[in-house]
Amino acid sequence: MKRIVIYPNDIRMLTDKSESYARKEIQNLKRALNKEPHQKVTIKEYCHYYGLNLEEVLGVLSKFDVQKAS
């Protein structure tokens, strides 16, 4: 099953930055998208905002999810 929400741990893995950096990125993105605090940020929104290729990001995240499941 493919998920649509991006989490700080995903951003850590994609950017090789700290947990606090990843949390700030989500906060900044929520502000930029005028989201309420309870609303989630999608992987698609993250990719669009940062100009990343959605398919590439999904590929990296799916490899990461497989490794976690092993």
PDB file of N, CA, C and O in Angstrom:
ATOM      1  N   MET A   1       0.839  -1.183   0.000  1.00  0.00           N
ATOM      2  CA  MET A   1       0.000   0.000   0.000  1.00  0.00           C
ATOM      3  C   MET A   1       0.885   1.248   0.000  1.00  0.00           C
ATOM      4  O   MET A   1       1.817   1.350   0.794  1.00  0.00           O
ATOM      5  N   LYS A   2       0.587   2.168  -0.867  1.00  0.00           N
ATOM      6  CA  LYS A   2       1.346   3.414  -0.917  1.00  0.00           C
ATOM      7  C   LYS A   2       0.730   4.416   0.033  1.00  0.00           C
ATOM      8  O   LYS A   2      -0.477   4.562   0.110  1.00  0.00           O
ATOM      9  N   ARG A   3       1.573   5.088   0.765  1.00  0.00           N
ATOM     10  CA  ARG A   3       1.076   6.134   1.660  1.00  0.00           C
ATOM     11  C   ARG A   3       1.233   7.479   0.990  1.00  0.00           C
ATOM     12  O   ARG A   3       2.009   7.625   0.043  1.00  0.00           O
ATOM     13  N   ILE A   4       0.495   8.454   1.494  1.00  0.00           N
ATOM     14  CA  ILE A   4       0.536   9.776   0.854  1.00  0.00           C
ATOM     15  C   ILE A   4       1.120  10.848   1.763  1.00  0.00           C
ATOM     16  O   ILE A   4       1.475  11.914   1.290  1.00  0.00           O
ATOM     17  N   VAL A   5       1.227  10.591   3.047  1.00  0.00           N
ATOM     18  CA  VAL A   5       1.700  11.584   4.012  1.00  0.00           C
ATOM     19  C   VAL A   5       3.213  11.474   4.181  1.00  0.00           C
ATOM     20  O   VAL A   5       3.764  10.365   4.233  1.00  0.00           O
ATOM     21  N   ILE A   6       3.881  12.619   4.266  1.00  0.00           N
ATOM     22  CA  ILE A   6       5.323  12.626   4.523  1.00  0.00           C
ATOM     23  C   ILE A   6       5.553  12.958   5.995  1.00  0.00           C
ATOM     24  O   ILE A   6       4.846  13.783   6.576  1.00  0.00           O
ATOM     25  N   TYR A   7       6.516  12.292   6.588  1.00  0.00           N
ATOM     26  CA  TYR A   7       6.836  12.448   8.002  1.00  0.00           C
ATOM     27  C   TYR A   7       8.276  12.938   8.161  1.00  0.00           C
ATOM     28  O   TYR A   7       9.087  12.796   7.237  1.00  0.00           O
ATOM     29  N   PRO A   8       8.587  13.493   9.332  1.00  0.00           N
ATOM     30  CA  PRO A   8       9.951  13.987   9.550  1.00  0.00           C
ATOM     31  C   PRO A   8      11.031  12.928   9.277  1.00  0.00           C
ATOM     32  O   PRO A   8      12.078  13.253   8.717  1.00  0.00           O
ATOM     33  N   ASN A   9      10.760  11.689   9.620  1.00  0.00           N
ATOM     34  CA  ASN A   9      11.759  10.648   9.381  1.00  0.00           C
ATOM     35  C   ASN A   9      12.022  10.463   7.884  1.00  0.00           C
ATOM     36  O   ASN A   9      13.146  10.167   7.470  1.00  0.00           O
ATOM     37  N   ASP A  10      11.005  10.647   7.058  1.00  0.00           N
ATOM     38  CA  ASP A  10      11.186  10.576   5.603  1.00  0.00           C
ATOM     39  C   ASP A  10      12.095  11.704   5.125  1.00  0.00           C
ATOM     40  O   ASP A  10      12.993  11.490   4.315  1.00  0.00           O
ATOM     41  N   ILE A  11      11.846  12.905   5.642  1.00  0.00           N
ATOM     42  CA  ILE A  11      12.662  14.059   5.251  1.00  0.00           C
ATOM     43  C   ILE A  11      14.096  13.869   5.719  1.00  0.00           C
ATOM     44  O   ILE A  11      15.036  14.198   4.992  1.00  0.00           O
ATOM     45  N   ARG A  12      14.275  13.312   6.907  1.00  0.00           N
ATOM     46  CA  ARG A  12      15.629  13.005   7.398  1.00  0.00           C
ATOM     47  C   ARG A  12      16.343  12.082   6.429  1.00  0.00           C
ATOM     48  O   ARG A  12      17.507  12.288   6.086  1.00  0.00           O
ATOM     49  N   MET A  13      15.643  11.057   5.982  1.00  0.00           N
ATOM     50  CA  MET A  13      16.242  10.079   5.082  1.00  0.00           C
ATOM     51  C   MET A  13      16.540  10.691   3.714  1.00  0.00           C
ATOM     52  O   MET A  13      17.587  10.434   3.128  1.00  0.00           O
ATOM     53  N   LEU A  14      15.639  11.536   3.221  1.00  0.00           N
ATOM     54  CA  LEU A  14      15.823  12.150   1.898  1.00  0.00           C
ATOM     55  C   LEU A  14      16.915  13.208   1.881  1.00  0.00           C
ATOM     56  O   LEU A  14      17.611  13.366   0.881  1.00  0.00           O
ATOM     57  N   THR A  15      17.057  13.947   2.991  1.00  0.00           N
ATOM     58  CA  THR A  15      17.982  15.088   3.015  1.00  0.00           C
ATOM     59  C   THR A  15      19.246  14.843   3.817  1.00  0.00           C
ATOM     60  O   THR A  15      20.169  15.650   3.759  1.00  0.00           O
ATOM     61  N   ASP A  16      19.270  13.774   4.592  1.00  0.00           N
ATOM     62  CA  ASP A  16      20.393  13.472   5.484  1.00  0.00           C
ATOM     63  C   ASP A  16      20.615  14.608   6.488  1.00  0.00           C
ATOM     64  O   ASP A  16      21.739  14.967   6.808  1.00  0.00           O
ATOM     65  N   LYS A  17      19.508  15.178   6.960  1.00  0.00           N
ATOM     66  CA  LYS A  17      19.545  16.251   7.959  1.00  0.00           C
ATOM     67  C   LYS A  17      18.989  15.730   9.271  1.00  0.00           C
ATOM     68  O   LYS A  17      18.527  14.605   9.374  1.00  0.00           O
ATOM     69  N   SER A  18      18.982  16.578  10.288  1.00  0.00           N
ATOM     70  CA  SER A  18      18.554  16.185  11.631  1.00  0.00           C
ATOM     71  C   SER A  18      17.033  16.116  11.758  1.00  0.00           C
ATOM     72  O   SER A  18      16.293  16.634  10.926  1.00  0.00           O
ATOM     73  N   GLU A  19      16.596  15.502  12.848  1.00  0.00           N
ATOM     74  CA  GLU A  19      15.163  15.423  13.175  1.00  0.00           C
ATOM     75  C   GLU A  19      14.570  16.826  13.328  1.00  0.00           C
ATOM     76  O   GLU A  19      13.486  17.105  12.826  1.00  0.00           O
ATOM     77  N   SER A  20      15.284  17.715  14.009  1.00  0.00           N
ATOM     78  CA  SER A  20      14.757  19.073  14.213  1.00  0.00           C
ATOM     79  C   SER A  20      14.639  19.818  12.881  1.00  0.00           C
ATOM     80  O   SER A  20      13.672  20.550  12.663  1.00  0.00           O
ATOM     81  N   TYR A  21      15.592  19.625  11.981  1.00  0.00           N
ATOM     82  CA  TYR A  21      15.518  20.233  10.648  1.00  0.00           C
ATOM     83  C   TYR A  21      14.268  19.739   9.924  1.00  0.00           C
ATOM     84  O   TYR A  21      13.521  20.524   9.344  1.00  0.00           O
ATOM     85  N   ALA A  22      14.033  18.444   9.981  1.00  0.00           N
ATOM     86  CA  ALA A  22      12.896  17.846   9.277  1.00  0.00           C
ATOM     87  C   ALA A  22      11.574  18.366   9.834  1.00  0.00           C
ATOM     88  O   ALA A  22      10.648  18.662   9.078  1.00  0.00           O
ATOM     89  N   ARG A  23      11.477  18.497  11.141  1.00  0.00           N
ATOM     90  CA  ARG A  23      10.249  19.021  11.749  1.00  0.00           C
ATOM     91  C   ARG A  23      10.012  20.485  11.345  1.00  0.00           C
ATOM     92  O   ARG A  23       8.888  20.889  11.055  1.00  0.00           O
ATOM     93  N   LYS A  24      11.088  21.262  11.298  1.00  0.00           N
ATOM     94  CA  LYS A  24      10.966  22.663  10.876  1.00  0.00           C
ATOM     95  C   LYS A  24      10.531  22.762   9.415  1.00  0.00           C
ATOM     96  O   LYS A  24       9.765  23.653   9.048  1.00  0.00           O
ATOM     97  N   GLU A  25      11.025  21.862   8.591  1.00  0.00           N
ATOM     98  CA  GLU A  25      10.632  21.863   7.181  1.00  0.00           C
ATOM     99  C   GLU A  25       9.137  21.617   7.044  1.00  0.00           C
ATOM    100  O   GLU A  25       8.470  22.272   6.241  1.00  0.00           O
ATOM    101  N   ILE A  26       8.592  20.700   7.826  1.00  0.00           N
ATOM    102  CA  ILE A  26       7.156  20.434   7.775  1.00  0.00           C
ATOM    103  C   ILE A  26       6.383  21.655   8.274  1.00  0.00           C
ATOM    104  O   ILE A  26       5.379  22.046   7.677  1.00  0.00           O
ATOM    105  N   GLN A  27       6.853  22.287   9.339  1.00  0.00           N
ATOM    106  CA  GLN A  27       6.192  23.500   9.840  1.00  0.00           C
ATOM    107  C   GLN A  27       6.207  24.604   8.785  1.00  0.00           C
ATOM    108  O   GLN A  27       5.195  25.273   8.548  1.00  0.00           O
ATOM    109  N   ASN A  28       7.360  24.808   8.153  1.00  0.00           N
ATOM    110  CA  ASN A  28       7.479  25.830   7.113  1.00  0.00           C
ATOM    111  C   ASN A  28       6.548  25.538   5.942  1.00  0.00           C
ATOM    112  O   ASN A  28       5.918  26.444   5.395  1.00  0.00           O
ATOM    113  N   LEU A  29       6.474  24.286   5.564  1.00  0.00           N
ATOM    114  CA  LEU A  29       5.624  23.891   4.447  1.00  0.00           C
ATOM    115  C   LEU A  29       4.148  24.087   4.787  1.00  0.00           C
ATOM    116  O   LEU A  29       3.380  24.588   3.962  1.00  0.00           O
ATOM    117  N   LYS A  30       3.749  23.754   6.006  1.00  0.00           N
ATOM    118  CA  LYS A  30       2.364  23.975   6.421  1.00  0.00           C
ATOM    119  C   LYS A  30       2.007  25.458   6.366  1.00  0.00           C
ATOM    120  O   LYS A  30       0.921  25.828   5.919  1.00  0.00           O
ATOM    121  N   ARG A  31       2.931  26.297   6.802  1.00  0.00           N
ATOM    122  CA  ARG A  31       2.701  27.747   6.743  1.00  0.00           C
ATOM    123  C   ARG A  31       2.553  28.212   5.295  1.00  0.00           C
ATOM    124  O   ARG A  31       1.650  28.973   4.956  1.00  0.00           O
ATOM    125  N   ALA A  32       3.453  27.745   4.439  1.00  0.00           N
ATOM    126  CA  ALA A  32       3.431  28.156   3.036  1.00  0.00           C
ATOM    127  C   ALA A  32       2.158  27.695   2.328  1.00  0.00           C
ATOM    128  O   ALA A  32       1.663  28.382   1.430  1.00  0.00           O
ATOM    129  N   LEU A  33       1.630  26.557   2.742  1.00  0.00           N
ATOM    130  CA  LEU A  33       0.428  26.006   2.112  1.00  0.00           C
ATOM    131  C   LEU A  33      -0.860  26.401   2.840  1.00  0.00           C
ATOM    132  O   LEU A  33      -1.937  25.918   2.483  1.00  0.00           O
ATOM    133  N   ASN A  34      -0.722  27.251   3.865  1.00  0.00           N
ATOM    134  CA  ASN A  34      -1.876  27.679   4.667  1.00  0.00           C
ATOM    135  C   ASN A  34      -2.656  26.509   5.250  1.00  0.00           C
ATOM    136  O   ASN A  34      -3.884  26.485   5.219  1.00  0.00           O
ATOM    137  N   LYS A  35      -1.924  25.543   5.781  1.00  0.00           N
ATOM    138  CA  LYS A  35      -2.567  24.384   6.397  1.00  0.00           C
ATOM    139  C   LYS A  35      -2.751  24.627   7.889  1.00  0.00           C
ATOM    140  O   LYS A  35      -1.974  25.336   8.512  1.00  0.00           O
ATOM    141  N   GLU A  36      -3.780  24.008   8.436  1.00  0.00           N
ATOM    142  CA  GLU A  36      -4.025  24.045   9.869  1.00  0.00           C
ATOM    143  C   GLU A  36      -3.027  23.112  10.557  1.00  0.00           C
ATOM    144  O   GLU A  36      -2.521  22.173   9.927  1.00  0.00           O
ATOM    145  N   PRO A  37      -2.757  23.337  11.845  1.00  0.00           N
ATOM    146  CA  PRO A  37      -1.784  22.488  12.555  1.00  0.00           C
ATOM    147  C   PRO A  37      -2.118  20.988  12.522  1.00  0.00           C
ATOM    148  O   PRO A  37      -1.218  20.153  12.480  1.00  0.00           O
ATOM    149  N   HIS A  38      -3.401  20.654  12.496  1.00  0.00           N
ATOM    150  CA  HIS A  38      -3.786  19.241  12.507  1.00  0.00           C
ATOM    151  C   HIS A  38      -3.715  18.595  11.125  1.00  0.00           C
ATOM    152  O   HIS A  38      -3.773  17.371  11.012  1.00  0.00           O
ATOM    153  N   GLN A  39      -3.558  19.390  10.074  1.00  0.00           N
ATOM    154  CA  GLN A  39      -3.522  18.846   8.720  1.00  0.00           C
ATOM    155  C   GLN A  39      -2.136  18.302   8.378  1.00  0.00           C
ATOM    156  O   GLN A  39      -1.118  18.837   8.815  1.00  0.00           O
ATOM    157  N   LYS A  40      -2.115  17.248   7.609  1.00  0.00           N
ATOM    158  CA  LYS A  40      -0.877  16.588   7.211  1.00  0.00           C
ATOM    159  C   LYS A  40      -0.355  17.169   5.900  1.00  0.00           C
ATOM    160  O   LYS A  40      -1.100  17.734   5.101  1.00  0.00           O
ATOM    161  N   VAL A  41       0.928  16.997   5.667  1.00  0.00           N
ATOM    162  CA  VAL A  41       1.564  17.378   4.409  1.00  0.00           C
ATOM    163  C   VAL A  41       1.741  16.104   3.588  1.00  0.00           C
ATOM    164  O   VAL A  41       2.230  15.089   4.086  1.00  0.00           O
ATOM    165  N   THR A  42       1.345  16.159   2.331  1.00  0.00           N
ATOM    166  CA  THR A  42       1.488  14.978   1.482  1.00  0.00           C
ATOM    167  C   THR A  42       2.870  14.950   0.825  1.00  0.00           C
ATOM    168  O   THR A  42       3.544  15.987   0.708  1.00  0.00           O
ATOM    169  N   ILE A  43       3.232  13.783   0.387  1.00  0.00           N
ATOM    170  CA  ILE A  43       4.497  13.617  -0.336  1.00  0.00           C
ATOM    171  C   ILE A  43       4.452  14.452  -1.613  1.00  0.00           C
ATOM    172  O   ILE A  43       5.436  15.110  -1.976  1.00  0.00           O
ATOM    173  N   LYS A  44       3.309  14.462  -2.266  1.00  0.00           N
ATOM    174  CA  LYS A  44       3.153  15.230  -3.502  1.00  0.00           C
ATOM    175  C   LYS A  44       3.343  16.729  -3.245  1.00  0.00           C
ATOM    176  O   LYS A  44       4.026  17.414  -4.017  1.00  0.00           O
ATOM    177  N   GLU A  45       2.764  17.244  -2.165  1.00  0.00           N
ATOM    178  CA  GLU A  45       2.927  18.663  -1.822  1.00  0.00           C
ATOM    179  C   GLU A  45       4.390  18.978  -1.531  1.00  0.00           C
ATOM    180  O   GLU A  45       4.916  20.025  -1.951  1.00  0.00           O
ATOM    181  N   TYR A  46       5.048  18.090  -0.794  1.00  0.00           N
ATOM    182  CA  TYR A  46       6.460  18.278  -0.465  1.00  0.00           C
ATOM    183  C   TYR A  46       7.292  18.348  -1.744  1.00  0.00           C
ATOM    184  O   TYR A  46       8.115  19.252  -1.907  1.00  0.00           O
ATOM    185  N   CYS A  47       7.070  17.415  -2.654  1.00  0.00           N
ATOM    186  CA  CYS A  47       7.831  17.382  -3.897  1.00  0.00           C
ATOM    187  C   CYS A  47       7.566  18.620  -4.747  1.00  0.00           C
ATOM    188  O   CYS A  47       8.502  19.203  -5.302  1.00  0.00           O
ATOM    189  N   HIS A  48       6.315  19.008  -4.850  1.00  0.00           N
ATOM    190  CA  HIS A  48       5.964  20.183  -5.648  1.00  0.00           C
ATOM    191  C   HIS A  48       6.635  21.435  -5.072  1.00  0.00           C
ATOM    192  O   HIS A  48       7.223  22.231  -5.808  1.00  0.00           O
ATOM    193  N   TYR A  49       6.562  21.610  -3.769  1.00  0.00           N
ATOM    194  CA  TYR A  49       7.121  22.800  -3.115  1.00  0.00           C
ATOM    195  C   TYR A  49       8.630  22.892  -3.311  1.00  0.00           C
ATOM    196  O   TYR A  49       9.160  23.965  -3.582  1.00  0.00           O
ATOM    197  N   TYR A  50       9.321  21.763  -3.178  1.00  0.00           N
ATOM    198  CA  TYR A  50      10.776  21.765  -3.272  1.00  0.00           C
ATOM    199  C   TYR A  50      11.302  21.456  -4.676  1.00  0.00           C
ATOM    200  O   TYR A  50      12.513  21.394  -4.880  1.00  0.00           O
ATOM    201  N   GLY A  51      10.398  21.253  -5.624  1.00  0.00           N
ATOM    202  CA  GLY A  51      10.818  21.009  -7.005  1.00  0.00           C
ATOM    203  C   GLY A  51      11.462  19.652  -7.204  1.00  0.00           C
ATOM    204  O   GLY A  51      12.356  19.506  -8.042  1.00  0.00           O
ATOM    205  N   LEU A  52      11.006  18.667  -6.450  1.00  0.00           N
ATOM    206  CA  LEU A  52      11.554  17.313  -6.545  1.00  0.00           C
ATOM    207  C   LEU A  52      10.667  16.455  -7.435  1.00  0.00           C
ATOM    208  O   LEU A  52       9.458  16.664  -7.518  1.00  0.00           O
ATOM    209  N   ASN A  53      11.272  15.472  -8.074  1.00  0.00           N
ATOM    210  CA  ASN A  53      10.530  14.541  -8.904  1.00  0.00           C
ATOM    211  C   ASN A  53       9.778  13.559  -8.008  1.00  0.00           C
ATOM    212  O   ASN A  53      10.391  12.827  -7.233  1.00  0.00           O
ATOM    213  N   LEU A  54       8.466  13.546  -8.121  1.00  0.00           N
ATOM    214  CA  LEU A  54       7.620  12.718  -7.263  1.00  0.00           C
ATOM    215  C   LEU A  54       7.964  11.239  -7.380  1.00  0.00           C
ATOM    216  O   LEU A  54       8.072  10.545  -6.368  1.00  0.00           O
ATOM    217  N   GLU A  55       8.149  10.752  -8.606  1.00  0.00           N
ATOM    218  CA  GLU A  55       8.431   9.326  -8.793  1.00  0.00           C
ATOM    219  C   GLU A  55       9.764   8.922  -8.161  1.00  0.00           C
ATOM    220  O   GLU A  55       9.877   7.839  -7.580  1.00  0.00           O
ATOM    221  N   GLU A  56      10.754   9.780  -8.259  1.00  0.00           N
ATOM    222  CA  GLU A  56      12.055   9.490  -7.640  1.00  0.00           C
ATOM    223  C   GLU A  56      11.930   9.425  -6.123  1.00  0.00           C
ATOM    224  O   GLU A  56      12.469   8.525  -5.483  1.00  0.00           O
ATOM    225  N   VAL A  57      11.226  10.390  -5.559  1.00  0.00           N
ATOM    226  CA  VAL A  57      11.044  10.421  -4.103  1.00  0.00           C
ATOM    227  C   VAL A  57      10.271   9.189  -3.643  1.00  0.00           C
ATOM    228  O   VAL A  57      10.637   8.548  -2.667  1.00  0.00           O
ATOM    229  N   LEU A  58       9.196   8.848  -4.359  1.00  0.00           N
ATOM    230  CA  LEU A  58       8.426   7.653  -4.000  1.00  0.00           C
ATOM    231  C   LEU A  58       9.283   6.395  -4.079  1.00  0.00           C
ATOM    232  O   LEU A  58       9.169   5.501  -3.239  1.00  0.00           O
ATOM    233  N   GLY A  59      10.166   6.340  -5.064  1.00  0.00           N
ATOM    234  CA  GLY A  59      11.067   5.194  -5.195  1.00  0.00           C
ATOM    235  C   GLY A  59      12.009   5.077  -4.014  1.00  0.00           C
ATOM    236  O   GLY A  59      12.198   3.993  -3.457  1.00  0.00           O
ATOM    237  N   VAL A  60      12.576   6.190  -3.594  1.00  0.00           N
ATOM    238  CA  VAL A  60      13.484   6.190  -2.448  1.00  0.00           C
ATOM    239  C   VAL A  60      12.726   5.822  -1.177  1.00  0.00           C
ATOM    240  O   VAL A  60      13.190   4.996  -0.379  1.00  0.00           O
ATOM    241  N   LEU A  61      11.543   6.402  -0.985  1.00  0.00           N
ATOM    242  CA  LEU A  61      10.765   6.113   0.215  1.00  0.00           C
ATOM    243  C   LEU A  61      10.307   4.662   0.256  1.00  0.00           C
ATOM    244  O   LEU A  61      10.268   4.053   1.316  1.00  0.00           O
ATOM    245  N   SER A  62       9.975   4.099  -0.900  1.00  0.00           N
ATOM    246  CA  SER A  62       9.529   2.700  -0.915  1.00  0.00           C
ATOM    247  C   SER A  62      10.683   1.762  -0.556  1.00  0.00           C
ATOM    248  O   SER A  62      10.493   0.776   0.133  1.00  0.00           O
ATOM    249  N   LYS A  63      11.887   2.098  -0.983  1.00  0.00           N
ATOM    250  CA  LYS A  63      13.061   1.294  -0.590  1.00  0.00           C
ATOM    251  C   LYS A  63      13.286   1.392   0.892  1.00  0.00           C
ATOM    252  O   LYS A  63      13.596   0.413   1.555  1.00  0.00           O
ATOM    253  N   PHE A  64      13.103   2.582   1.442  1.00  0.00           N
ATOM    254  CA  PHE A  64      13.259   2.796   2.868  1.00  0.00           C
ATOM    255  C   PHE A  64      12.213   2.015   3.647  1.00  0.00           C
ATOM    256  O   PHE A  64      12.508   1.384   4.653  1.00  0.00           O
ATOM    257  N   ASP A  65      10.951   2.017   3.170  1.00  0.00           N
ATOM    258  CA  ASP A  65       9.873   1.276   3.838  1.00  0.00           C
ATOM    259  C   ASP A  65      10.149  -0.229   3.815  1.00  0.00           C
ATOM    260  O   ASP A  65       9.868  -0.925   4.778  1.00  0.00           O
ATOM    261  N   VAL A  66      10.699  -0.733   2.717  1.00  0.00           N
ATOM    262  CA  VAL A  66      11.018  -2.157   2.608  1.00  0.00           C
ATOM    263  C   VAL A  66      12.113  -2.520   3.612  1.00  0.00           C
ATOM    264  O   VAL A  66      12.049  -3.542   4.275  1.00  0.00           O
ATOM    265  N   GLN A  67      13.118  -1.658   3.744  1.00  0.00           N
ATOM    266  CA  GLN A  67      14.195  -1.915   4.685  1.00  0.00           C
ATOM    267  C   GLN A  67      13.681  -1.924   6.119  1.00  0.00           C
ATOM    268  O   GLN A  67      14.116  -2.734   6.929  1.00  0.00           O
ATOM    269  N   LYS A  68      12.742  -1.042   6.442  1.00  0.00           N
ATOM    270  CA  LYS A  68      12.177  -1.006   7.793  1.00  0.00           C
ATOM    271  C   LYS A  68      11.399  -2.277   8.083  1.00  0.00           C
ATOM    272  O   LYS A  68      11.404  -2.753   9.201  1.00  0.00           O
ATOM    273  N   ALA A  69      10.724  -2.821   7.074  1.00  0.00           N
ATOM    274  CA  ALA A  69       9.892  -3.998   7.264  1.00  0.00           C
ATOM    275  C   ALA A  69      10.743  -5.261   7.426  1.00  0.00           C
ATOM    276  O   ALA A  69      10.288  -6.237   8.003  1.00  0.00           O
ATOM    277  N   SER A  70      11.954  -5.246   6.917  1.00  0.00           N
ATOM    278  CA  SER A  70      12.820  -6.444   6.981  1.00  0.00           C
ATOM    279  C   SER A  70      13.356  -6.695   8.355  1.00  0.00           C
ATOM    280  O   SER A  70      13.527  -5.898   9.180  1.00  0.00           O
TER     281      SER A  70
END
